[in-house]
Amino acid sequence: GNSVTQMEGPVTLSEEAFLTINCTYTATGYPSLFWYVQYPGEGLQLLLKATKADDKGSNKGFEATYRKETTSFHLEKGSVQVSDSAVYFCALNNFNKFYFGSGTKLNVKP
Amino acid sequence: NAGVTQTPKFRILKIGQSMTLQCTQDMNHNYMYWYRQDPGMGLKLIYYSVGAGITDKGEVPNGYNVSRSTTEDFPLRLELAAPSQTSVYFCASSYTPEGPNEQYFGPGTRLTVT
């Protein structure tokens, strides 16, 4: 079947620290992979995506590389800001059905 | 271009009442979805639709109904509200037939059943 597993939060970092949020997946075939971000009181917004193995998605300083050999899509950012505080969801799309991880809350302190 | 809109934003229901959550998208997307998000949890798919006139159950369909009479609208109906349906409901849409089709989300409806 299809599923997404991501690290539990909350993750608390100081401003300018390095961020990694782990995400691994199980899927048949060749899914597309996504990271969504949810700010308090809002819906989910697409952060970045990757469509095939070794693709790197990037946006707003965030990056994630589609690793088929380890079935992973870890989210990274070199220097987080207070404004990055949000909940981050890893997701996959396989045959037009989406599967979401449980979300990782990030708190960035000034 | 408004994207995905949902109404209402907030609603309080008494047990046993019914209501319809509205969802409209103006992007001509074929696919539409309803999710619920319980506190501190991820999204669970309730129903989805691949086009007008076609709907299918997701992971947690019990207690809900949907219809898709037009491409733009995908209302979600709760017939007999129960406290277990207290949640935040998100509607989403995506375009396909090919390639990575990201989902576009509405702002959500926060529902409380007491």
mmCIF file of C-alpha atoms in Angstrom:
data_model
loop_
_atom_site.group_PDB
_atom_site.id
_atom_site.type_symbol
_atom_site.label_atom_id
_atom_site.label_comp_id
_atom_site.label_asym_id
_atom_site.label_seq_id
_atom_site.Cartn_x
_atom_site.Cartn_y
_atom_site.Cartn_z
ATOM 1 C CA GLY A 1 0.000 0.000 0.000
ATOM 2 C CA ASN A 2 0.858 3.671 0.128
ATOM 3 C CA SER A 3 1.843 5.530 3.275
ATOM 4 C CA VAL A 4 3.990 8.370 4.555
ATOM 5 C CA THR A 5 5.880 8.442 7.832
ATOM 6 C CA GLN A 6 7.430 11.618 9.171
ATOM 7 C CA MET A 7 9.235 12.458 12.351
ATOM 8 C CA GLU A 8 7.138 13.426 15.300
ATOM 9 C CA GLY A 9 7.324 16.915 16.646
ATOM 10 C CA PRO A 10 7.380 19.400 17.916
ATOM 11 C CA VAL A 11 10.792 20.458 16.709
ATOM 12 C CA THR A 12 12.114 23.532 18.502
ATOM 13 C CA LEU A 13 15.059 25.440 17.049
ATOM 14 C CA SER A 14 16.735 28.766 17.524
ATOM 15 C CA GLU A 15 16.728 31.255 14.671
ATOM 16 C CA GLU A 16 19.438 30.551 12.057
ATOM 17 C CA ALA A 17 19.723 26.887 13.069
ATOM 18 C CA PHE A 18 19.780 24.073 10.512
ATOM 19 C CA LEU A 19 16.535 22.198 9.991
ATOM 20 C CA THR A 20 15.919 18.601 8.979
ATOM 21 C CA ILE A 21 12.495 16.974 9.047
ATOM 22 C CA ASN A 22 12.614 13.317 8.075
ATOM 23 C CA CYS A 23 10.074 11.737 5.760
ATOM 24 C CA THR A 24 9.971 8.205 4.415
ATOM 25 C CA TYR A 25 7.343 6.637 2.236
ATOM 26 C CA THR A 26 5.943 3.339 1.039
ATOM 27 C CA ALA A 27 4.415 3.214 -2.412
ATOM 28 C CA THR A 28 3.807 1.059 -5.414
ATOM 29 C CA GLY A 29 4.977 2.425 -8.719
ATOM 30 C CA TYR A 30 6.483 5.885 -9.062
ATOM 31 C CA PRO A 31 4.789 8.460 -6.864
ATOM 32 C CA SER A 32 5.292 12.210 -6.843
ATOM 33 C CA LEU A 33 6.406 13.629 -3.513
ATOM 34 C CA PHE A 34 5.428 16.887 -1.847
ATOM 35 C CA TRP A 35 6.006 19.020 1.200
ATOM 36 C CA TYR A 36 3.114 21.190 2.343
ATOM 37 C CA VAL A 37 3.182 23.854 5.048
ATOM 38 C CA GLN A 38 0.283 24.896 7.283
ATOM 39 C CA TYR A 39 0.430 28.184 9.156
ATOM 40 C CA PRO A 40 -1.839 28.637 12.188
ATOM 41 C CA GLY A 41 -5.495 28.947 11.249
ATOM 42 C CA GLU A 42 -4.863 28.387 7.547
ATOM 43 C CA GLY A 43 -5.114 25.629 4.972
ATOM 44 C CA LEU A 44 -2.166 23.729 3.557
ATOM 45 C CA GLN A 45 0.090 25.390 1.014
ATOM 46 C CA LEU A 46 2.451 23.626 -1.338
ATOM 47 C CA LEU A 47 6.066 24.239 -0.318
ATOM 48 C CA LEU A 48 7.946 22.105 -2.843
ATOM 49 C CA LYS A 49 7.628 18.959 -4.917
ATOM 50 C CA ALA A 50 9.640 16.337 -6.820
ATOM 51 C CA THR A 51 8.380 14.061 -9.532
ATOM 52 C CA LYS A 52 11.070 11.411 -9.990
ATOM 53 C CA ALA A 53 14.098 9.857 -8.378
ATOM 54 C CA ASP A 54 17.006 12.242 -7.679
ATOM 55 C CA ASP A 55 14.873 15.305 -8.360
ATOM 56 C CA LYS A 56 15.428 18.124 -5.896
ATOM 57 C CA GLY A 57 12.538 20.372 -4.997
ATOM 58 C CA SER A 58 13.312 23.791 -3.560
ATOM 59 C CA ASN A 59 11.464 26.906 -2.467
ATOM 60 C CA LYS A 60 12.028 29.737 0.031
ATOM 61 C CA GLY A 61 15.348 28.213 1.122
ATOM 62 C CA PHE A 62 13.825 24.789 1.775
ATOM 63 C CA GLU A 63 15.058 21.740 -0.143
ATOM 64 C CA ALA A 64 14.180 18.062 -0.405
ATOM 65 C CA THR A 65 15.638 15.348 -2.643
ATOM 66 C CA TYR A 66 13.636 12.363 -3.889
ATOM 67 C CA ARG A 67 15.703 9.329 -2.836
ATOM 68 C CA LYS A 68 14.246 6.181 -4.306
ATOM 69 C CA GLU A 69 16.923 3.908 -2.861
ATOM 70 C CA THR A 70 16.071 4.943 0.700
ATOM 71 C CA THR A 71 12.402 5.851 -0.041
ATOM 72 C CA SER A 72 12.944 9.210 1.601
ATOM 73 C CA PHE A 73 12.179 12.868 0.996
ATOM 74 C CA HIS A 74 13.715 14.734 3.924
ATOM 75 C CA LEU A 75 13.074 18.465 4.227
ATOM 76 C CA GLU A 76 16.063 20.733 4.960
ATOM 77 C CA LYS A 77 16.754 24.403 5.435
ATOM 78 C CA GLY A 78 20.136 25.898 6.215
ATOM 79 C CA SER A 79 18.981 28.778 8.411
ATOM 80 C CA VAL A 80 15.456 28.896 9.829
ATOM 81 C CA GLN A 81 13.577 32.057 10.704
ATOM 82 C CA VAL A 82 10.853 32.725 13.245
ATOM 83 C CA SER A 83 8.443 33.079 10.319
ATOM 84 C CA ASP A 84 9.077 29.426 9.409
ATOM 85 C CA SER A 85 7.170 28.315 12.497
ATOM 86 C CA ALA A 86 4.364 26.130 11.151
ATOM 87 C CA VAL A 87 3.312 22.517 10.688
ATOM 88 C CA TYR A 88 4.979 20.686 7.807
ATOM 89 C CA PHE A 89 3.355 17.763 6.021
ATOM 90 C CA CYS A 90 5.053 15.273 3.749
ATOM 91 C CA ALA A 91 2.780 13.744 1.113
ATOM 92 C CA LEU A 92 2.817 11.474 -1.886
ATOM 93 C CA ASN A 93 0.566 11.295 -4.920
ATOM 94 C CA ASN A 94 0.115 7.895 -6.472
ATOM 95 C CA PHE A 95 -2.503 7.266 -9.134
ATOM 96 C CA ASN A 96 -4.180 10.563 -8.242
ATOM 97 C CA LYS A 97 -4.718 9.757 -4.581
ATOM 98 C CA PHE A 98 -2.852 11.703 -1.968
ATOM 99 C CA TYR A 99 -1.430 10.298 1.230
ATOM 100 C CA PHE A 100 -0.279 12.635 3.974
ATOM 101 C CA GLY A 101 2.028 12.177 6.908
ATOM 102 C CA SER A 102 0.838 13.193 10.349
ATOM 103 C CA GLY A 103 2.675 16.515 10.275
ATOM 104 C CA THR A 104 5.657 17.932 12.150
ATOM 105 C CA LYS A 105 5.272 21.125 14.106
ATOM 106 C CA LEU A 106 8.255 23.469 13.934
ATOM 107 C CA ASN A 107 8.783 26.166 16.528
ATOM 108 C CA VAL A 108 11.557 28.670 15.844
ATOM 109 C CA LYS A 109 12.632 30.874 18.746
ATOM 110 C CA PRO A 110 14.270 34.269 18.266
ATOM 111 C CA ASN B 1 -8.866 33.832 -9.552
ATOM 112 C CA ALA B 2 -10.117 32.914 -6.072
ATOM 113 C CA GLY B 3 -8.765 29.337 -6.027
ATOM 114 C CA VAL B 4 -10.627 27.078 -3.594
ATOM 115 C CA THR B 5 -13.241 28.720 -1.389
ATOM 116 C CA GLN B 6 -15.100 27.169 1.530
ATOM 117 C CA THR B 7 -18.089 28.304 3.545
ATOM 118 C CA PRO B 8 -18.773 28.676 6.385
ATOM 119 C CA LYS B 9 -15.502 29.299 8.215
ATOM 120 C CA PHE B 10 -16.918 28.298 11.580
ATOM 121 C CA ARG B 11 -20.019 26.433 12.690
ATOM 122 C CA ILE B 12 -21.397 24.987 15.895
ATOM 123 C CA LEU B 13 -23.951 22.189 15.563
ATOM 124 C CA LYS B 14 -26.045 20.345 18.079
ATOM 125 C CA ILE B 15 -26.003 16.554 18.065
ATOM 126 C CA GLY B 16 -28.383 15.237 15.425
ATOM 127 C CA GLN B 17 -28.480 18.399 13.329
ATOM 128 C CA SER B 18 -27.494 18.409 9.692
ATOM 129 C CA MET B 19 -25.528 20.821 7.554
ATOM 130 C CA THR B 20 -23.740 21.211 4.254
ATOM 131 C CA LEU B 21 -20.176 22.441 3.922
ATOM 132 C CA GLN B 22 -19.723 24.274 0.646
ATOM 133 C CA CYS B 23 -16.637 24.076 -1.567
ATOM 134 C CA THR B 24 -16.069 25.832 -4.885
ATOM 135 C CA GLN B 25 -13.027 26.043 -7.134
ATOM 136 C CA ASP B 26 -12.536 28.267 -10.169
ATOM 137 C CA MET B 27 -9.475 26.565 -11.652
ATOM 138 C CA ASN B 28 -11.387 24.059 -13.796
ATOM 139 C CA HIS B 29 -9.840 21.193 -11.861
ATOM 140 C CA ASN B 30 -11.204 17.735 -12.428
ATOM 141 C CA TYR B 31 -10.301 16.301 -9.044
ATOM 142 C CA MET B 32 -11.763 17.482 -5.765
ATOM 143 C CA TYR B 33 -11.284 16.151 -2.245
ATOM 144 C CA TRP B 34 -12.651 16.486 1.267
ATOM 145 C CA TYR B 35 -10.365 15.934 4.247
ATOM 146 C CA ARG B 36 -10.797 16.231 7.964
ATOM 147 C CA GLN B 37 -8.017 17.220 10.304
ATOM 148 C CA ASP B 38 -8.366 16.367 13.958
ATOM 149 C CA PRO B 39 -6.296 18.293 16.525
ATOM 150 C CA GLY B 40 -2.604 17.444 16.242
ATOM 151 C CA MET B 41 -3.243 14.928 13.499
ATOM 152 C CA GLY B 42 -2.704 14.672 9.788
ATOM 153 C CA LEU B 43 -5.360 14.778 7.099
ATOM 154 C CA LYS B 44 -7.776 11.945 6.513
ATOM 155 C CA LEU B 45 -9.578 11.649 3.188
ATOM 156 C CA ILE B 46 -13.371 11.554 3.500
ATOM 157 C CA TYR B 47 -14.527 11.555 -0.142
ATOM 158 C CA TYR B 48 -13.100 12.505 -3.471
ATOM 159 C CA SER B 49 -14.344 13.105 -6.995
ATOM 160 C CA VAL B 50 -12.578 12.650 -10.332
ATOM 161 C CA GLY B 51 -15.111 14.706 -12.255
ATOM 162 C CA ALA B 52 -18.704 15.894 -12.388
ATOM 163 C CA GLY B 53 -21.093 13.069 -11.555
ATOM 164 C CA ILE B 54 -18.384 10.790 -10.119
ATOM 165 C CA THR B 55 -17.593 10.420 -6.429
ATOM 166 C CA ASP B 56 -15.852 7.795 -4.337
ATOM 167 C CA LYS B 57 -15.187 7.025 -0.697
ATOM 168 C CA GLY B 58 -11.945 7.810 1.007
ATOM 169 C CA GLU B 59 -10.567 6.564 4.301
ATOM 170 C CA VAL B 60 -13.295 7.875 6.670
ATOM 171 C CA PRO B 61 -16.608 8.291 4.753
ATOM 172 C CA ASN B 62 -19.076 7.195 7.450
ATOM 173 C CA GLY B 63 -21.502 9.926 8.482
ATOM 174 C CA TYR B 64 -20.912 12.018 5.353
ATOM 175 C CA ASN B 65 -22.278 12.331 1.848
ATOM 176 C CA VAL B 66 -21.124 14.233 -1.210
ATOM 177 C CA SER B 67 -22.328 15.166 -4.659
ATOM 178 C CA ARG B 68 -20.616 16.633 -7.708
ATOM 179 C CA SER B 69 -23.153 18.052 -10.116
ATOM 180 C CA THR B 70 -20.732 20.592 -11.612
ATOM 181 C CA THR B 71 -16.975 20.830 -12.082
ATOM 182 C CA GLU B 72 -16.798 23.803 -9.729
ATOM 183 C CA ASP B 73 -18.769 22.623 -6.687
ATOM 184 C CA PHE B 74 -18.244 19.736 -4.280
ATOM 185 C CA PRO B 75 -20.471 20.062 -1.191
ATOM 186 C CA LEU B 76 -20.075 17.809 1.849
ATOM 187 C CA ARG B 77 -23.216 16.868 3.775
ATOM 188 C CA LEU B 78 -23.449 15.810 7.416
ATOM 189 C CA GLU B 79 -26.862 14.272 8.056
ATOM 190 C CA LEU B 80 -26.840 13.482 11.791
ATOM 191 C CA ALA B 81 -24.030 15.369 13.448
ATOM 192 C CA ALA B 82 -22.108 13.561 16.180
ATOM 193 C CA PRO B 83 -19.401 14.829 18.566
ATOM 194 C CA SER B 84 -16.881 12.614 16.751
ATOM 195 C CA GLN B 85 -17.320 14.857 13.710
ATOM 196 C CA THR B 86 -15.855 17.844 15.535
ATOM 197 C CA SER B 87 -12.889 18.693 13.329
ATOM 198 C CA VAL B 88 -11.487 21.081 10.768
ATOM 199 C CA TYR B 89 -12.609 20.245 7.255
ATOM 200 C CA PHE B 90 -10.519 21.067 4.218
ATOM 201 C CA CYS B 91 -11.580 20.955 0.615
ATOM 202 C CA ALA B 92 -8.913 20.613 -2.072
ATOM 203 C CA SER B 93 -8.701 20.348 -5.832
ATOM 204 C CA SER B 94 -6.143 19.264 -8.380
ATOM 205 C CA TYR B 95 -5.768 19.039 -12.124
ATOM 206 C CA THR B 96 -4.724 15.917 -13.897
ATOM 207 C CA PRO B 97 -4.473 13.833 -16.352
ATOM 208 C CA GLU B 98 -0.732 13.632 -16.235
ATOM 209 C CA GLY B 99 2.239 14.630 -14.241
ATOM 210 C CA PRO B 100 2.576 15.688 -10.659
ATOM 211 C CA ASN B 101 -0.689 17.309 -9.793
ATOM 212 C CA GLU B 102 -0.371 19.204 -6.583
ATOM 213 C CA GLN B 103 -3.446 19.916 -4.518
ATOM 214 C CA TYR B 104 -4.789 23.383 -3.825
ATOM 215 C CA PHE B 105 -6.479 23.748 -0.465
ATOM 216 C CA GLY B 106 -9.274 25.929 0.782
ATOM 217 C CA PRO B 107 -8.958 27.798 4.103
ATOM 218 C CA GLY B 108 -10.968 25.226 6.051
ATOM 219 C CA THR B 109 -14.215 25.013 8.022
ATOM 220 C CA ARG B 110 -13.950 24.575 11.771
ATOM 221 C CA LEU B 111 -16.914 22.507 12.971
ATOM 222 C CA THR B 112 -17.871 21.844 16.580
ATOM 223 C CA VAL B 113 -20.638 19.388 17.464
ATOM 224 C CA THR B 114 -21.964 19.619 21.033
#
